[in-house]
Tab-separated table of C-alpha atoms in Angstrom:
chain	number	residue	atom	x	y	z
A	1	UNK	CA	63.099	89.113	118.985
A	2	UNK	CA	64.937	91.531	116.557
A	3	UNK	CA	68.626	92.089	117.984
A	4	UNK	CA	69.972	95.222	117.526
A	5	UNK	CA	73.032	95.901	115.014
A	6	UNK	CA	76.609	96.822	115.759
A	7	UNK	CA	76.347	100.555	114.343
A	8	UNK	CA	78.760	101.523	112.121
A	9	UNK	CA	79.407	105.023	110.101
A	10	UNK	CA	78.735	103.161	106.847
A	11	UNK	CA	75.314	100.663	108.264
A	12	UNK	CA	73.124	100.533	110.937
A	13	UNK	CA	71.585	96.976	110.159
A	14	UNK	CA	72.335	93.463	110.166
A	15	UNK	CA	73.111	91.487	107.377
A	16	UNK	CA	70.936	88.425	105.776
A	17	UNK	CA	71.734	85.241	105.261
A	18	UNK	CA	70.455	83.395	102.531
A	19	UNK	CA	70.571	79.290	102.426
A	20	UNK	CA	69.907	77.279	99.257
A	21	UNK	CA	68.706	73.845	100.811
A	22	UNK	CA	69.060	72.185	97.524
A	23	UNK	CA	72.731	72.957	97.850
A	24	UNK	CA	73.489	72.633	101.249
A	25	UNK	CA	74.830	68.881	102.399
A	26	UNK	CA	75.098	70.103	106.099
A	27	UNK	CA	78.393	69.802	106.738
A	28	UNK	CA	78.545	72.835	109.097
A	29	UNK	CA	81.641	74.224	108.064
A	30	UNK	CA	79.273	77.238	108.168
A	31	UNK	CA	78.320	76.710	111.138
A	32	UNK	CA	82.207	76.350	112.884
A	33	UNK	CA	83.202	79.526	111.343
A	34	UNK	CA	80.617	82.007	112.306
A	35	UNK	CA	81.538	83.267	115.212
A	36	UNK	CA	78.268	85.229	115.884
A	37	UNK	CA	76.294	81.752	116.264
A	38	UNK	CA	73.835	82.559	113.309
A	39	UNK	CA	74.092	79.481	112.347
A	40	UNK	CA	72.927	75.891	113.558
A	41	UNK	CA	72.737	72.559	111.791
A	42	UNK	CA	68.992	71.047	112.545
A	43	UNK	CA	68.088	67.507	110.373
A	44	UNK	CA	70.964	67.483	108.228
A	45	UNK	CA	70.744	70.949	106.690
A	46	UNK	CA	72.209	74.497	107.988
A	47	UNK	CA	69.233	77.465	109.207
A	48	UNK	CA	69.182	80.368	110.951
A	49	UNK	CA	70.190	80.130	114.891
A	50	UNK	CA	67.669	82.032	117.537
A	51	UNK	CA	71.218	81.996	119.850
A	52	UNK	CA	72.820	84.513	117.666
A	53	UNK	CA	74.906	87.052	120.131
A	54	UNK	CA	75.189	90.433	117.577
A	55	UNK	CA	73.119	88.767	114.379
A	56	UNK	CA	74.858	88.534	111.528
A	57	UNK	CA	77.576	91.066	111.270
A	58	UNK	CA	78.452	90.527	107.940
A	59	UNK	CA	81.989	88.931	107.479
A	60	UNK	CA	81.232	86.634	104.916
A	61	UNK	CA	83.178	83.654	106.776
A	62	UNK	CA	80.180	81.509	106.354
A	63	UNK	CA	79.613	82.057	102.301
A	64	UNK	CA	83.696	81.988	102.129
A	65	UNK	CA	83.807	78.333	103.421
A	66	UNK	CA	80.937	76.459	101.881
A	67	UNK	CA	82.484	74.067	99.294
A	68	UNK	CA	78.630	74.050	97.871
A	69	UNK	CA	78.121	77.808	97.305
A	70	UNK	CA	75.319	77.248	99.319
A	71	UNK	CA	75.174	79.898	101.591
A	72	UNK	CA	75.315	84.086	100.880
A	73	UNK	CA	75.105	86.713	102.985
A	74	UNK	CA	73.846	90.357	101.571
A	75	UNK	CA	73.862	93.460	103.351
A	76	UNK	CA	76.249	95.775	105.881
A	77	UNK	CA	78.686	96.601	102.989
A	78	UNK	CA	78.599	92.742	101.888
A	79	UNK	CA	77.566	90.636	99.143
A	80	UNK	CA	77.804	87.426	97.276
A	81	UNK	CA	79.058	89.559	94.072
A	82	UNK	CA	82.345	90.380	96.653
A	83	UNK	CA	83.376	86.782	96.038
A	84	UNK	CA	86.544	85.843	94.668
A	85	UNK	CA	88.871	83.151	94.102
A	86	UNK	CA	91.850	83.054	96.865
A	87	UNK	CA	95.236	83.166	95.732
A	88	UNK	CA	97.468	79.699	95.449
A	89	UNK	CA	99.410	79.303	98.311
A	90	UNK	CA	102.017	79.293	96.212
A	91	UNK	CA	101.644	82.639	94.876
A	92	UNK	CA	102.252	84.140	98.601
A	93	UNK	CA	104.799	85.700	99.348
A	94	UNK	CA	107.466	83.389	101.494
A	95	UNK	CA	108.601	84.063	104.954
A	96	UNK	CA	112.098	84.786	103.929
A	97	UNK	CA	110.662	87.058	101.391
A	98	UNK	CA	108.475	89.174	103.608
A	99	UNK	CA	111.188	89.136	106.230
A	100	UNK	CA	113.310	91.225	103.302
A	101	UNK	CA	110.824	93.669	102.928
A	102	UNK	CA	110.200	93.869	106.521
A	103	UNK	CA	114.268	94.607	107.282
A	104	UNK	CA	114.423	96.777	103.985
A	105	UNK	CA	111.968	99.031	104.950
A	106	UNK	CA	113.282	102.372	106.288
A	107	UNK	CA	111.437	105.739	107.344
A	108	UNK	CA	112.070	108.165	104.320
A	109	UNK	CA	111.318	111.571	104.466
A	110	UNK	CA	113.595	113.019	101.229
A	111	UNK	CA	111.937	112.640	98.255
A	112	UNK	CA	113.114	112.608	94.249
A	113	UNK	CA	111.324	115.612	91.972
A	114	UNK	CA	108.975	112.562	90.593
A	115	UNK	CA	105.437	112.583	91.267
A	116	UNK	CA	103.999	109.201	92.118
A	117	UNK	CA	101.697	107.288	89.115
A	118	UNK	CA	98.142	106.940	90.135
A	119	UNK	CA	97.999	103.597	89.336
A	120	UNK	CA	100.199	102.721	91.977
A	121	UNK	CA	98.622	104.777	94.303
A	122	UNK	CA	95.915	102.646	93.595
A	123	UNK	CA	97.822	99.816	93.856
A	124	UNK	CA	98.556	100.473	97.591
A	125	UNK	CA	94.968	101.976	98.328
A	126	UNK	CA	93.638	98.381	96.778
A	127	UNK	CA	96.132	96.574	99.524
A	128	UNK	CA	95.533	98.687	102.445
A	129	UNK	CA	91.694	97.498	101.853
A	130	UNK	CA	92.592	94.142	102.043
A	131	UNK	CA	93.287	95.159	106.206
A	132	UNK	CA	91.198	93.140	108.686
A	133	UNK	CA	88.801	95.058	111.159
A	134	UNK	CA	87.646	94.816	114.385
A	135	UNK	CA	84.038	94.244	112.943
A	136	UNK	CA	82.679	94.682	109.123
A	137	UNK	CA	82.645	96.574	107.243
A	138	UNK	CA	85.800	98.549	107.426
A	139	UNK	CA	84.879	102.167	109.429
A	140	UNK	CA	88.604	102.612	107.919
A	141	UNK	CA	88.110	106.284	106.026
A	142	UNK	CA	91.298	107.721	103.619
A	143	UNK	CA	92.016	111.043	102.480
A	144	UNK	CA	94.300	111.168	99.701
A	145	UNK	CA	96.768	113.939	98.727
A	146	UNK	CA	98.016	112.669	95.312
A	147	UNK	CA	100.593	115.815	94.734
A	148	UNK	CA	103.557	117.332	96.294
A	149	UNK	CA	101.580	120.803	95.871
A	150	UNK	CA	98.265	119.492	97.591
A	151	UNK	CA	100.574	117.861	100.600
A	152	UNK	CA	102.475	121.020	100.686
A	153	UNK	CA	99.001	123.202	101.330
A	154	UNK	CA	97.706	120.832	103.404
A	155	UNK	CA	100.662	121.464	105.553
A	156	UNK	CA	100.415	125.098	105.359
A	157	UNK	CA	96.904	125.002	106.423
A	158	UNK	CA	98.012	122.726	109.273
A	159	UNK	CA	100.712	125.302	110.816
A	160	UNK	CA	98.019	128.010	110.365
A	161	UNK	CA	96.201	126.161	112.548
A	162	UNK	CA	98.379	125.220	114.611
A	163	UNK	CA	99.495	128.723	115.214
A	164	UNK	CA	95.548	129.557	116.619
A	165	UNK	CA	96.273	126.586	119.181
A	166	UNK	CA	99.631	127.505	120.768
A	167	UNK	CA	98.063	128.173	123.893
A	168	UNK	CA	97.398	124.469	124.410
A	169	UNK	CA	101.525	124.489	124.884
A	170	UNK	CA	101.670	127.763	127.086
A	171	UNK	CA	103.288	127.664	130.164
A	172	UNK	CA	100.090	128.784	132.510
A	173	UNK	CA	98.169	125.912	130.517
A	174	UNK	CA	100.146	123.754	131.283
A	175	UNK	CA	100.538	124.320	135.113
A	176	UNK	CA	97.119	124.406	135.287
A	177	UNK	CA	96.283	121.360	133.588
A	178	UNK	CA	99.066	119.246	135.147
A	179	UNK	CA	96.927	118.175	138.534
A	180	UNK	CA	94.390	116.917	136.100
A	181	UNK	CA	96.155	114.733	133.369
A	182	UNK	CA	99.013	113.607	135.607
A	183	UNK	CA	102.803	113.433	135.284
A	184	UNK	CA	103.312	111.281	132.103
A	185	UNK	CA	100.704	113.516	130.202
A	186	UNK	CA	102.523	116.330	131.488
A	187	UNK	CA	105.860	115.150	130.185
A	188	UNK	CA	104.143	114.357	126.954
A	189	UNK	CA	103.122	118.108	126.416
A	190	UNK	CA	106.328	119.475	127.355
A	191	UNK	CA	108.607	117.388	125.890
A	192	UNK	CA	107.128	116.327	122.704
A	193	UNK	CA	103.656	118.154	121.918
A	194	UNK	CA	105.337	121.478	122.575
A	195	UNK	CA	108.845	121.644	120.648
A	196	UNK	CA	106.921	119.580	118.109
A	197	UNK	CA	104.418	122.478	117.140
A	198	UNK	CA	107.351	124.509	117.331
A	199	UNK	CA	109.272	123.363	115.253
A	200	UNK	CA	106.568	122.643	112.431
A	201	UNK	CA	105.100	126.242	112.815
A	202	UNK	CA	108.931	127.687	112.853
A	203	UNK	CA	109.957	125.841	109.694
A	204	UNK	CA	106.914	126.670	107.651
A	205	UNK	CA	107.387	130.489	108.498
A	206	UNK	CA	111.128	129.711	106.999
A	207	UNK	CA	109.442	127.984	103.974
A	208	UNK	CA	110.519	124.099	104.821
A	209	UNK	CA	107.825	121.811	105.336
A	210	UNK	CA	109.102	119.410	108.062
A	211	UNK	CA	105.531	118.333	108.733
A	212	UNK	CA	104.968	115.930	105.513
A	213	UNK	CA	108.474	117.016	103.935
A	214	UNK	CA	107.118	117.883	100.801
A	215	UNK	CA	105.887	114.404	100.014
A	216	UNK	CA	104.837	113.592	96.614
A	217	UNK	CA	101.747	111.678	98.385
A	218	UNK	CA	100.126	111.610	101.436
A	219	UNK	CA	98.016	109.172	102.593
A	220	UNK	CA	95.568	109.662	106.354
A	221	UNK	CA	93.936	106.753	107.114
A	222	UNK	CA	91.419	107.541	110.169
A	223	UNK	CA	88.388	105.755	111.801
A	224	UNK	CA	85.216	107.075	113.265
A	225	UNK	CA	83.736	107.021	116.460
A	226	UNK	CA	82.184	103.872	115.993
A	227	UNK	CA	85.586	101.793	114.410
A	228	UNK	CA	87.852	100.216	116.940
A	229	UNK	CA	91.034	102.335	117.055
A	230	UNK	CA	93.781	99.811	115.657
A	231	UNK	CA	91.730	99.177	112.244
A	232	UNK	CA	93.212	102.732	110.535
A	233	UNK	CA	96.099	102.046	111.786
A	234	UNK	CA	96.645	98.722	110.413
A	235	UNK	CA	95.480	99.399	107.088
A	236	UNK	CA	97.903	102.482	107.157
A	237	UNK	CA	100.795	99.657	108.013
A	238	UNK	CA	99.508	97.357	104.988
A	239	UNK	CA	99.709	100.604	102.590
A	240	UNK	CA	103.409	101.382	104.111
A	241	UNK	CA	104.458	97.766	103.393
A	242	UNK	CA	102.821	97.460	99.713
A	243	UNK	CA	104.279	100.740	98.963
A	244	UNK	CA	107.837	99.129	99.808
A	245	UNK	CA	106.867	96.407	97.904
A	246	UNK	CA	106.759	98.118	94.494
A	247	UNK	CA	109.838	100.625	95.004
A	248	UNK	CA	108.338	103.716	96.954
A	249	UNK	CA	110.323	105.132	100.122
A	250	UNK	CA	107.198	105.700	102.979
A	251	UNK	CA	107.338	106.959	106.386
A	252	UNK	CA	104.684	107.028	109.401
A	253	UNK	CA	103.870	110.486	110.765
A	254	UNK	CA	101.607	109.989	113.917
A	255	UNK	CA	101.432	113.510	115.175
A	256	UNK	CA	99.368	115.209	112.799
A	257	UNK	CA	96.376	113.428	113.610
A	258	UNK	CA	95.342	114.121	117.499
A	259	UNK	CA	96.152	117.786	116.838
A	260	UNK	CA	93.152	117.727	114.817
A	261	UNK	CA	90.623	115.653	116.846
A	262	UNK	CA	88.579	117.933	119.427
A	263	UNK	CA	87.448	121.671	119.670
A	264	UNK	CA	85.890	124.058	117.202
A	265	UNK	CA	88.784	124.661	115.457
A	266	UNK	CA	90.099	121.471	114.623
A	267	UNK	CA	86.240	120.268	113.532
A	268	UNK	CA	86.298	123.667	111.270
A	269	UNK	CA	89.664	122.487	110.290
A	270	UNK	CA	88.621	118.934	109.435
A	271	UNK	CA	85.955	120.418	107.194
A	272	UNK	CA	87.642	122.583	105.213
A	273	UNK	CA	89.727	119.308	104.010
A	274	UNK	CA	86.940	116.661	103.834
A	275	UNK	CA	88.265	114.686	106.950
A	276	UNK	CA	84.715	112.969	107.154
A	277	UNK	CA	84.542	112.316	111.017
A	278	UNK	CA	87.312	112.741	114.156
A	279	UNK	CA	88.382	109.436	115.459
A	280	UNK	CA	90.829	108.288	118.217
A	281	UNK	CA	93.728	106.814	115.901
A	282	UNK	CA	94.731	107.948	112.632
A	283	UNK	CA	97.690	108.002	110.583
A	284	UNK	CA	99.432	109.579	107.817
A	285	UNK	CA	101.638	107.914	105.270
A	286	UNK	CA	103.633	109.682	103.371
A	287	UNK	CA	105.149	108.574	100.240
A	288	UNK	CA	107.322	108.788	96.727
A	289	UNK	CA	110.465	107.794	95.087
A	290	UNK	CA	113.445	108.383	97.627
A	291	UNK	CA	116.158	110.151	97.224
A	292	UNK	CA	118.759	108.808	99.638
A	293	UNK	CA	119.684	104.925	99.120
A	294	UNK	CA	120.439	103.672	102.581
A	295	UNK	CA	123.061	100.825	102.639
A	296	UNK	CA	122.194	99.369	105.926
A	297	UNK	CA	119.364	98.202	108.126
A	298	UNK	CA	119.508	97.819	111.242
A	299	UNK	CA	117.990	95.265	114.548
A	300	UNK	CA	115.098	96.090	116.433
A	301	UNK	CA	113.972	94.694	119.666
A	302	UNK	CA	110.268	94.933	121.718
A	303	UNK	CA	110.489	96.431	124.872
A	304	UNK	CA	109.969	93.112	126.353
A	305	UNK	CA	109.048	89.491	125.452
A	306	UNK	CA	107.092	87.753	128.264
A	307	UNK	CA	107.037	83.967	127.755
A	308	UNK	CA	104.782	82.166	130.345
């Protein structure tokens, strides 16, 4: 029986695994690692599983762990030519040197008059990749906005938009609505959507930009319909941290993106700047050299640690 693929935007089909017998010893490290049951060990020697739950989805875990190169896996994005040698451990960074870049790590929304180099745009673009995903391959899309005068027009674009939506934030819409979405949406529009369009529409007719801040790069990592939500969002958080890591100032802006998900003018709106599909998360990342050195960090805390 053929089983069906996990659809993505990028592949609709399952991947193929190929097994060199002459290589294989059967050791079934293969086998312990693929977590889609593709793989069984009959008479010594790894085949193809008729349990398999999703067939193979294309992770590469199996080809990854053979000590024998025995095993490849070709299709949904994947291939044996993706292979490469894994770092020494002792190239990685430590845990008291990740914990510095974790506490150094501030939001930073001024910006010097330097554009950033494309090769370390491409440097955190080549990181953020690196992201794991809810299933392969990565539904994880990017737009990039390489220059303080593409961010700013991107922004300009935005509060024209925005300015066709404001009745989202009226007050009859929001009486009306309120029955419907409940209290905590309700609070949500009134004390955050609302003075939030405001004040991005209100600046931009002043000339500031206080939507991307005039950003020498912008970076919106978003999904697709198919992608499970948290995969744009943690590739956005592994190009925030590489960014750090080689001297840029980056900050998180998380309200751009649902503005932009549903109706007629937000698809037109996604068009006109290549946004390929809507999604339920997104992020933007905006980055460049900063202009303010800050001379302290400071402690954060969850909003509650359950041991049990």
């Amino acid at each position: 029986m053929k089983i069906m693929a996990i659809p993505t935007s990028r592949t609709q089909e399952n991947a193929t695994i190929h097994i060199d017998e002459m290589l294989c010893n059967g050791c079934g490290l293969c086998v312990t690692v693929c977590k889609s049951f593709s793989l069984t060990v009959l008479d010594k020697k790894v085949c193809l599983s008729d349990q398999s739950i999703f067939g193979c989805i294309g992770c590469g875990h199996c080809m990854m762990v053979c000590p024998h190169g025995a095993i490849t896996v070709e299709g949904r994005c994947t291939s044996a030519g993706d292979l490469m040698e894994i770092p020494p451990m002792e190239d990685a960074a430590t845990q008291d040197a990740l914990l510095a870049l974790l506490q150094r790590r501030r939001a930073v929304r001024e910006f010097k008059e330097k554009p950033v180099e494309q090769a370390l745009i491409d440097q955190v673009l080549a990181a953020a990749s690196t992201a794991p995903m809810g299933l392969p391959p990565s539904d994880v899309h990017v737009l990039v906005l390489d220059s303080k005068d593409k961010v700013r027009a991107f922004s300009e674009d935005f509060c024209a938009y925005l300015e066709q939506i404001k009745w989202y934030t009226s007050k009859w819409f929001l009486m009306l609505m309120r029955p419907f979405w409940g209290k905590k949406t309700d609070q949500l529009f009134r004390g955050f959507l609302k003075p939030c369009l405001e004040c991005y529409t209100g600046f931009m007719k002043k000339g500031e930009n206080v939507v991307t801040y005039d950003a020498p790069v912008a970076l919106y990592f978003y999904g697709s319909e198919y992608s499970d939500p948290a995969d744009s969002i943690i590739a956005a958080t592994y190009a925030m941290l590489t960014a750090e890591s080689i001297g840029l100032g980056t900050c998180m802006l998380g309200a751009i993106h649902p503005m932009i998900q549903n109706g007629k003018l937000a698809k037109k709106f996604r068009e006109v700047h290549e946004i390929q599909n809507k999604s339920r998360e997104g992020l933007f990342i905006i980055m460049g050299y900063p202009a303010i050195k800050f001379k302290k960090a400071i402690t954060r805390t969850f909003a509650s640690v359950n041991r049990i």
